[in-house]
Short mmCIF file of C-alpha atoms in Angstrom, two decimals:
data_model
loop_
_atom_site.label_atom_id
_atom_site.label_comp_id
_atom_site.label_asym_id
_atom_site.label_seq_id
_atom_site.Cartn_x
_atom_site.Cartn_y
_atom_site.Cartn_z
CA UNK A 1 -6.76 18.92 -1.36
CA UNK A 2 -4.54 21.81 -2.86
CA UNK A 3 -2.82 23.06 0.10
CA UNK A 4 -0.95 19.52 0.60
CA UNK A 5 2.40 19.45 -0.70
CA UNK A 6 2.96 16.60 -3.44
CA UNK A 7 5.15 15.43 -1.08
CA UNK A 8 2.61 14.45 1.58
CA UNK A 9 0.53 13.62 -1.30
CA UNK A 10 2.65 10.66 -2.04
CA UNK A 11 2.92 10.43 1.50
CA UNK A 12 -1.28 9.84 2.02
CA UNK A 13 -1.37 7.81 -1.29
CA UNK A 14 1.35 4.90 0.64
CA UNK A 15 -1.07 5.52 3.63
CA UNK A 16 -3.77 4.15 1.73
CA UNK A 17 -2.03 1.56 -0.70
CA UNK A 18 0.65 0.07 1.36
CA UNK A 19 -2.22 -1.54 3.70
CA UNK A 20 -3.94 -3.17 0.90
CA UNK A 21 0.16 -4.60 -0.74
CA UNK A 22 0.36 -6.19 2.59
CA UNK A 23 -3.83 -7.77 2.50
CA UNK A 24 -2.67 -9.02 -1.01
CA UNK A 25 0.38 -10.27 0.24
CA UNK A 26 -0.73 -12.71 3.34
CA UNK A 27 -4.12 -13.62 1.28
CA UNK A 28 -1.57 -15.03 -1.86
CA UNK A 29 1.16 -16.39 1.32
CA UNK A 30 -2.40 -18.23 2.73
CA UNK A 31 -3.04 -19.78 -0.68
CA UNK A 32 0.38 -20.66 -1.75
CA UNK A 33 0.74 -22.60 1.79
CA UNK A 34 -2.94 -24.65 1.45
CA UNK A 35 -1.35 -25.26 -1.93
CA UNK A 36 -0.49 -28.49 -2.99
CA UNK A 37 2.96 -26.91 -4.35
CA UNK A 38 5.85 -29.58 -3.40
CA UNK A 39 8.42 -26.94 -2.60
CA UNK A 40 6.61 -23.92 -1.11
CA UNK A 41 9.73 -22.08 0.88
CA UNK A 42 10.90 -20.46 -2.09
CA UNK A 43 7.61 -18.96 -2.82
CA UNK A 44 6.69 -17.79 0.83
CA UNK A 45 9.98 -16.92 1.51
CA UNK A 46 9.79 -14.20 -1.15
CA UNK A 47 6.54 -13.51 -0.37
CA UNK A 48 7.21 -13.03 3.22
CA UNK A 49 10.50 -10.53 2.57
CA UNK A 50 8.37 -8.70 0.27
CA UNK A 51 5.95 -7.92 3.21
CA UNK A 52 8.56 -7.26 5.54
CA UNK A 53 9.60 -4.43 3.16
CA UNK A 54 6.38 -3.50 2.68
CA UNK A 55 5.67 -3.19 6.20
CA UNK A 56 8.78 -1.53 7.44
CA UNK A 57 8.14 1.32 4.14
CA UNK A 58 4.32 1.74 5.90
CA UNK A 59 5.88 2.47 9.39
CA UNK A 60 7.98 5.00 7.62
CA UNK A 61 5.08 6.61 6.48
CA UNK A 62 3.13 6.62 9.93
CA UNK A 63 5.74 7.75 11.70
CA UNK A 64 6.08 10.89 8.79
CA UNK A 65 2.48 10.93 8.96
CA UNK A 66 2.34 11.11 12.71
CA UNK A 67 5.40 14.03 12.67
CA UNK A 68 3.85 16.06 10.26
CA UNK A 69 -0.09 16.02 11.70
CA UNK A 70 -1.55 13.99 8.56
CA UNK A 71 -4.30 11.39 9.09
CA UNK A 72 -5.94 9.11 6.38
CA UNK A 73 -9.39 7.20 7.80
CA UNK A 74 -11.46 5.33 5.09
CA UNK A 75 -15.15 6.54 6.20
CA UNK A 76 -16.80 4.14 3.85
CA UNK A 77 -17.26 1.58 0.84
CA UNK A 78 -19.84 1.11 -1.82
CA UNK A 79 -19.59 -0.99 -5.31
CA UNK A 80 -17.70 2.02 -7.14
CA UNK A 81 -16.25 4.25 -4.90
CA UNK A 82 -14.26 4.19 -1.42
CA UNK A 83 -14.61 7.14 0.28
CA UNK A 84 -11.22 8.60 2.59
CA UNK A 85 -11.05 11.54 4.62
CA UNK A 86 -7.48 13.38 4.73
CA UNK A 87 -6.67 15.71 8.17
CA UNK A 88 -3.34 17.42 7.33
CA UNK A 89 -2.63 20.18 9.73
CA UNK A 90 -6.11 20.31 11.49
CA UNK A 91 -7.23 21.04 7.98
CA UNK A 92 -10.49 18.13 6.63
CA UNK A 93 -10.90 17.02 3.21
CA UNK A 94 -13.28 14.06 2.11
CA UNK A 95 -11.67 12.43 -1.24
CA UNK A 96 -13.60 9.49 -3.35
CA UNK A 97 -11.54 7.05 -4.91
CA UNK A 98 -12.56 4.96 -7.50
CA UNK A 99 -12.20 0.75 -6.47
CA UNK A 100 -10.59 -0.08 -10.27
CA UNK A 101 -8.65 2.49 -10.00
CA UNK A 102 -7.33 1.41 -6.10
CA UNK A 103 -6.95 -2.10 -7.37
CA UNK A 104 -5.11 -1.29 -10.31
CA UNK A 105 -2.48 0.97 -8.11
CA UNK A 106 -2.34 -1.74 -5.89
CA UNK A 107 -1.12 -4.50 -8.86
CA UNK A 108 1.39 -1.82 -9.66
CA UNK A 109 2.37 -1.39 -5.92
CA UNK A 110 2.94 -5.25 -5.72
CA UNK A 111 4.21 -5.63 -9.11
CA UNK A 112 7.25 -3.01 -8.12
CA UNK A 113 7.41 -4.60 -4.43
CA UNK A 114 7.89 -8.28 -5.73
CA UNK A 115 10.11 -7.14 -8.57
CA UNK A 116 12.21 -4.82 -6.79
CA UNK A 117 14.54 -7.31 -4.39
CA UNK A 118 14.81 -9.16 -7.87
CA UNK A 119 16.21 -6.14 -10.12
CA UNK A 120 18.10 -4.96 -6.31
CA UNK A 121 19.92 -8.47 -6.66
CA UNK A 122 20.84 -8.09 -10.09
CA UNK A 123 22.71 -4.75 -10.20
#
């Protein structure tokens, strides 16, 4: 939509993304704990802090979200696309995203997300 502002843009893109970090997140915590790793804690441990940050970054956005009148609702699924509809200001706008595409932000999402305690701790 063209009358958003990038910065509620960026805003609707976290609305969307940050859900699916935090899926990733508790499906690889699930696996890494039915694991037969010997020493699991360090793993979930990161894992876990990484979706507490997560988490507390997506109530930021609802709470902006909520402030500002912006909804995001996914209205449906296929094999290519998923299909969201934006309501910013009482204003619709139906907006097809492409599932490579929404996987491929979300590696970057979680690549950043795990990474960025790590490169945090090192400066």
């Amino acid at each position: 939509m063209k009358l958003i502002p990038e910065k509620d843009q960026i805003v609707i893109e976290k609305a969307i993304y940050l859900p699916m970090v935090i899926i990733v997140l508790n499906q690889d915590l699930k696996i890494i704990n039915d694991s037969p790793i010997k020493l699991k804690s360090p793993y979930t441990e990161w894992i876990e802090k990484t979706i507490i940050t997560v988490q507390k970054e997506l109530s930021d956005v609802k709470r902006y979200m909520k402030h500002n009148q912006i909804k995001v609702e996914k209205v449906k699924t296929d094999e290519s696309f998923t299909q969201y509809v934006f309501i910013y200001k009482g204003y619709e706008d139906i907006n097809n995203y492409f599932n490579p595409r929404l996987r491929n932000r979300t590696e970057e999402l979680l690549k950043y997300y795990l990474y960025q305690r790590f490169n945090d701790n090192n400066n």
